[in-house]
mmCIF file with all atom_site columns, C-alpha atoms in Angstrom:
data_model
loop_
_atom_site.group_PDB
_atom_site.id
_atom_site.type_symbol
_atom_site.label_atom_id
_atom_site.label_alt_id
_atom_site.label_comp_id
_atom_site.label_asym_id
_atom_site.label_entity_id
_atom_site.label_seq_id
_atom_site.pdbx_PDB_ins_code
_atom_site.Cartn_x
_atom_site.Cartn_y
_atom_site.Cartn_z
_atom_site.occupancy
_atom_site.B_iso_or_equiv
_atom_site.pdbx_formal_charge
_atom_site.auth_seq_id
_atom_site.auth_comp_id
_atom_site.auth_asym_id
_atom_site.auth_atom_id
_atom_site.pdbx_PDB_model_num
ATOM 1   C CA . UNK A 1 1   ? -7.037  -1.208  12.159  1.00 94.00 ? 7   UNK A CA 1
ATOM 2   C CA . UNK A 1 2   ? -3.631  -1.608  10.793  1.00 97.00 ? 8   UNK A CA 1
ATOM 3   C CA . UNK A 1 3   ? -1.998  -0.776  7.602   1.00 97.00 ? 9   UNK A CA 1
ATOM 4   C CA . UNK A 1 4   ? 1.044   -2.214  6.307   1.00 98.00 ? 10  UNK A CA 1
ATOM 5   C CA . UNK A 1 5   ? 2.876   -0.871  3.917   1.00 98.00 ? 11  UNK A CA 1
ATOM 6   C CA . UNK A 1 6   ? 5.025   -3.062  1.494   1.00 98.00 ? 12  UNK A CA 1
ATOM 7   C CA . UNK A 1 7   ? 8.072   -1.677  -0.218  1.00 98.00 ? 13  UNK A CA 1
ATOM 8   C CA . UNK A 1 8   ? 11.639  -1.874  -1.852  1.00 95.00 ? 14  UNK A CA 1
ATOM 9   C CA . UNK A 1 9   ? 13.469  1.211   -1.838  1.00 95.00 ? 15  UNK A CA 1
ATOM 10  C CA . UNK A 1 10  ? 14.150  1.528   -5.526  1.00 95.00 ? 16  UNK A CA 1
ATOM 11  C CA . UNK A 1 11  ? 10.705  2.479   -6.057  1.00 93.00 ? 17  UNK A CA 1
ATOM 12  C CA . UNK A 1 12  ? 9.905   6.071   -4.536  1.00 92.00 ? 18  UNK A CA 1
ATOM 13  C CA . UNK A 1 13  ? 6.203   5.842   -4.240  1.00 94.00 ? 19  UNK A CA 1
ATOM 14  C CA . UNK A 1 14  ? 6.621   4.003   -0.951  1.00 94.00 ? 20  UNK A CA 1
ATOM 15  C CA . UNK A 1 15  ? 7.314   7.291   0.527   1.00 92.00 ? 21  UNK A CA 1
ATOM 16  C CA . UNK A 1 16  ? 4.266   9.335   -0.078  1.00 96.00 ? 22  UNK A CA 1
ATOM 17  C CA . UNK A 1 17  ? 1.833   6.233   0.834   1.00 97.00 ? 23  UNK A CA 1
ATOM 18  C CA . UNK A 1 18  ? 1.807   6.955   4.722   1.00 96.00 ? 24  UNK A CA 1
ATOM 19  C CA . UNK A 1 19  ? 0.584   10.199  4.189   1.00 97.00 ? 25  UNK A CA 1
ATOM 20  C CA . UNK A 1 20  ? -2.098  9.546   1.903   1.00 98.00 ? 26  UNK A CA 1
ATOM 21  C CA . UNK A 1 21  ? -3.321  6.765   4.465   1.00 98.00 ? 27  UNK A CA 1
ATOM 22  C CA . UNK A 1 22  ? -3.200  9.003   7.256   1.00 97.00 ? 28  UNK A CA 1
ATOM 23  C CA . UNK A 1 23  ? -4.899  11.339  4.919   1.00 97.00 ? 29  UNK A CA 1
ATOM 24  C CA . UNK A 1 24  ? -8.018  8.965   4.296   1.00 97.00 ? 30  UNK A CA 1
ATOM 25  C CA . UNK A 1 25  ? -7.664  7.575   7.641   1.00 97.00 ? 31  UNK A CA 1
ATOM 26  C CA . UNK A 1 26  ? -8.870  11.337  9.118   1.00 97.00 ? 32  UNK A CA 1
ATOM 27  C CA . UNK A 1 27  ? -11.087 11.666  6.215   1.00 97.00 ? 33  UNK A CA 1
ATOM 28  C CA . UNK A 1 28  ? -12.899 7.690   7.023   1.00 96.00 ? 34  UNK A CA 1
ATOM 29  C CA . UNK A 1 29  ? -13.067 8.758   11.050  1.00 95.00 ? 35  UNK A CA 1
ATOM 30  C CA . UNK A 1 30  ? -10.247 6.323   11.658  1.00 93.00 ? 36  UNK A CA 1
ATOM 31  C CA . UNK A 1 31  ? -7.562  8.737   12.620  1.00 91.00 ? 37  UNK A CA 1
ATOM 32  C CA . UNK A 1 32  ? -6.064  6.085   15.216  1.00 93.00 ? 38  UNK A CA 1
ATOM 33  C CA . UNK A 1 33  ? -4.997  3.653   12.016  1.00 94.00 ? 39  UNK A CA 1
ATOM 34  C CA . UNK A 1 34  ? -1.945  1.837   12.694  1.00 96.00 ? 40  UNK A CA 1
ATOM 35  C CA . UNK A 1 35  ? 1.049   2.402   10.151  1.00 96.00 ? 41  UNK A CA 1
ATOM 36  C CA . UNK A 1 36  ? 3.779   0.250   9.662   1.00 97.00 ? 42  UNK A CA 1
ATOM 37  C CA . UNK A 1 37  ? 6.310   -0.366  6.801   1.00 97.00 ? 43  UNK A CA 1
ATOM 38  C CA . UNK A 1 38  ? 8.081   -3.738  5.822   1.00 98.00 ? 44  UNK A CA 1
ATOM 39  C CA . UNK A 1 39  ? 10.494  -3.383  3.270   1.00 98.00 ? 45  UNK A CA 1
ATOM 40  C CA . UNK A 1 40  ? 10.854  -6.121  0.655   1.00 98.00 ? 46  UNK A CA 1
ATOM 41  C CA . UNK A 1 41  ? 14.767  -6.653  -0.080  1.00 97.00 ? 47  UNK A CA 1
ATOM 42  C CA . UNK A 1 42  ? 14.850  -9.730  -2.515  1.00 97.00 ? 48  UNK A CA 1
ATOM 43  C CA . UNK A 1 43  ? 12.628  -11.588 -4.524  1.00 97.00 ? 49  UNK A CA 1
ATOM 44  C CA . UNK A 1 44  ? 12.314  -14.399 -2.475  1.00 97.00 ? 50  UNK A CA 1
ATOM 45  C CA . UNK A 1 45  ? 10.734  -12.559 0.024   1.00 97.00 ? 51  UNK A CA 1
ATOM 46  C CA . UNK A 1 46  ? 8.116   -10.633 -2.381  1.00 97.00 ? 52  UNK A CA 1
ATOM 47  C CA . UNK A 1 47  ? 7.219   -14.214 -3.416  1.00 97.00 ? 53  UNK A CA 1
ATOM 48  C CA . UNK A 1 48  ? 6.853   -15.593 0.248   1.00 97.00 ? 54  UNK A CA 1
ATOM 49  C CA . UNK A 1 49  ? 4.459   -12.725 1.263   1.00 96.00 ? 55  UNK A CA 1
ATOM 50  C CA . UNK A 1 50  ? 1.331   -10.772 -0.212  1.00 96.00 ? 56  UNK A CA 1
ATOM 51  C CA . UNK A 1 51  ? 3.393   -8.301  -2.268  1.00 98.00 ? 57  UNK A CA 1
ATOM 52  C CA . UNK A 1 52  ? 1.917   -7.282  -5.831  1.00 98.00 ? 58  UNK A CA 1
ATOM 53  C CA . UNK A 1 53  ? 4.309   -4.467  -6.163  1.00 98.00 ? 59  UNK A CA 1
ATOM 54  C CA . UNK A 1 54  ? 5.521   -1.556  -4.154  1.00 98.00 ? 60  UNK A CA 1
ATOM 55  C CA . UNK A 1 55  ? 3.912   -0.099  -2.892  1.00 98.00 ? 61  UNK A CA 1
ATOM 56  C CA . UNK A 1 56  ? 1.644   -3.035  -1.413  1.00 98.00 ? 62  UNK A CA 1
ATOM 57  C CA . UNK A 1 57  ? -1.190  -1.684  1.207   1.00 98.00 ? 63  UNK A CA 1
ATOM 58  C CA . UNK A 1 58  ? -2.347  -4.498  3.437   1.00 98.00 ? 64  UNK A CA 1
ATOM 59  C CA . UNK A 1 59  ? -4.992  -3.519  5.823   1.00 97.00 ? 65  UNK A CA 1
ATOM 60  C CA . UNK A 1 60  ? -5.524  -5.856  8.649   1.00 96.00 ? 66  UNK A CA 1
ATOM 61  C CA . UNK A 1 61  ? -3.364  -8.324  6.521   1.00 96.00 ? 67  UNK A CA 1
ATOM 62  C CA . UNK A 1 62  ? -5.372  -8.207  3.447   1.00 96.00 ? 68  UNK A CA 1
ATOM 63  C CA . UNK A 1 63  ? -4.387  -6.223  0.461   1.00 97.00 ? 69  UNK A CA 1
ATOM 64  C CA . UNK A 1 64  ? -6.412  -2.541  0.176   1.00 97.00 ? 70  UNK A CA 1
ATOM 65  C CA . UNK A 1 65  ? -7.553  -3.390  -3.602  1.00 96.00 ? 71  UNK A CA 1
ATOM 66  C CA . UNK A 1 66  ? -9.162  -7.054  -4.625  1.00 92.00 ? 72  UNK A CA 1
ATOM 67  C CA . UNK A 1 67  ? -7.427  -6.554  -8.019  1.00 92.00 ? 73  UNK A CA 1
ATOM 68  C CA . UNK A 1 68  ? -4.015  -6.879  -6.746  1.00 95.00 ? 74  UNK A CA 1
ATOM 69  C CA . UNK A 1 69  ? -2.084  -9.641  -8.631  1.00 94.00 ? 75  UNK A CA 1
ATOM 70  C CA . UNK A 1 70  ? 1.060   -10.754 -6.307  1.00 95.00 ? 76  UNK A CA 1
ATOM 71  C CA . UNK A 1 71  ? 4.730   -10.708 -7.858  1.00 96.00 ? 77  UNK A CA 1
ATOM 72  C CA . UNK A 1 72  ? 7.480   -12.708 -7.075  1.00 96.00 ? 78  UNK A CA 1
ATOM 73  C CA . UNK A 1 73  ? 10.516  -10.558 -7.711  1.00 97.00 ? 79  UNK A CA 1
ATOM 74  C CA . UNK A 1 74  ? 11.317  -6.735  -6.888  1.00 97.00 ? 80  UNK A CA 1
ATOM 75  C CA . UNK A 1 75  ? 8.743   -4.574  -8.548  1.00 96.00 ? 81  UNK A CA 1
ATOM 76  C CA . UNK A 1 76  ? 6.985   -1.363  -8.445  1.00 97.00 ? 82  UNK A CA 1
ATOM 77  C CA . UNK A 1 77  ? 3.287   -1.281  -8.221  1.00 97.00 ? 83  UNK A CA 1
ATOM 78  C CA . UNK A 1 78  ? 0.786   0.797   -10.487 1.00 96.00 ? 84  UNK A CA 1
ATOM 79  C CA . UNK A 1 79  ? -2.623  1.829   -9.675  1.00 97.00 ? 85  UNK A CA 1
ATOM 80  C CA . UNK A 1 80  ? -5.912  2.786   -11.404 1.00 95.00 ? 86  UNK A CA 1
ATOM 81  C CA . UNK A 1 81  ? -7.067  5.873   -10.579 1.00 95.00 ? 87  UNK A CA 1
ATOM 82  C CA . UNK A 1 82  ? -9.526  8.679   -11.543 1.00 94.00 ? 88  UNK A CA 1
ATOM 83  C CA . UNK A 1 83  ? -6.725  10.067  -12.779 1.00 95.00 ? 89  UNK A CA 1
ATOM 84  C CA . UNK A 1 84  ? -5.204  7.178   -14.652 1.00 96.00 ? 90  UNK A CA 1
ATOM 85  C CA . UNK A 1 85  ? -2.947  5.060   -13.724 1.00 96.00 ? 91  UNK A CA 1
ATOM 86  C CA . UNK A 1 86  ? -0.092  6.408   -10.618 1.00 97.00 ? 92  UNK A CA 1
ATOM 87  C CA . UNK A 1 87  ? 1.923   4.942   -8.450  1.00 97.00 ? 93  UNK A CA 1
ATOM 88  C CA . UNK A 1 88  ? -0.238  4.985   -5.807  1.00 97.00 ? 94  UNK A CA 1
ATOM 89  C CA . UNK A 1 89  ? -3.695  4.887   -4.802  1.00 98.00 ? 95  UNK A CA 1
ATOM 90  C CA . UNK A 1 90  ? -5.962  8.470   -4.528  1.00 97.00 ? 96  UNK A CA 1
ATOM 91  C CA . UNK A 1 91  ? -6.858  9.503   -1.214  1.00 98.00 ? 97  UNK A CA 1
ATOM 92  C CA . UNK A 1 92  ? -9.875  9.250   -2.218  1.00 97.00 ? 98  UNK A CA 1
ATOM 93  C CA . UNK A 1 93  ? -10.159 5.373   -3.310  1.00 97.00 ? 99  UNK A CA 1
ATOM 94  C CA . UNK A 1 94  ? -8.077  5.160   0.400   1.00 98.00 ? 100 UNK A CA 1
ATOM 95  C CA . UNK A 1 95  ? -10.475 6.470   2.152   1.00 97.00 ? 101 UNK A CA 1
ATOM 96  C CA . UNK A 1 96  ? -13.394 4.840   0.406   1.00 97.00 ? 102 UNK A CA 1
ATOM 97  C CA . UNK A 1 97  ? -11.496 0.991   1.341   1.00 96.00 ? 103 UNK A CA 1
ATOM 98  C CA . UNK A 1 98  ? -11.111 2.412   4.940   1.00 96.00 ? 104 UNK A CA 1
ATOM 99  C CA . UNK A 1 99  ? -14.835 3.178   5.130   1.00 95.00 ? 105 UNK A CA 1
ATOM 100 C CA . UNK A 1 100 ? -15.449 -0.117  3.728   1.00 94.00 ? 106 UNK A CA 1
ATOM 101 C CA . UNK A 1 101 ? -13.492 -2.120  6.215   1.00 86.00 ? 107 UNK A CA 1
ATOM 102 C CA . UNK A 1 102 ? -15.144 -0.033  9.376   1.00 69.00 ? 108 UNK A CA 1
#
């Protein structure tokens, strides 16, 4: 399984994503997940590839969340969680799409 992780660097939440994958990846049985980043420098690239904000988490190619609505310029990304809404995803909703895509 591999997990890439889309980003621009204005937005900070990019940084903390790898660790809450690896995170649900050990907490899913799927320690060996692959991690890579692609950053996202102008807005013709966020429209030419599955970015709906940073950060974007593809897994296998696919985006981590089916509600994810792709952008076409520089943007950060905002999640629902059981906490509201956060720049990125829960561990816990991470490692409940991990389980999902065993």
């Amino acid at each position: 399984m591999k997990v890439e992780i889309l980003y621009f660097e204005a937005c900070p939440n990019w940084m903390e994503a790898a660790d809450r994958v690896r995170a649900a990846a050990i907490a899913a049985g799927r320690a060996a997940v692959e991690i890579e980043y692609r950053r996202i420098e102008t807005d013709e690239e966020a429209a030419a590839s599955p970015f709906a904000g940073s950060p974007t988490l593809l897994i296998d190619g696919a985006d981590a969340f089916a509600d994810a609505v792709p952008v076409t310029e520089l943007a950060c990304r905002v999640y629902r969680t059981e906490a509201g809404l956060a720049g990125l995803p829960s561990v816990e909703q991470l490692t409940e799409v991990l389980r999902a895509r065993s």
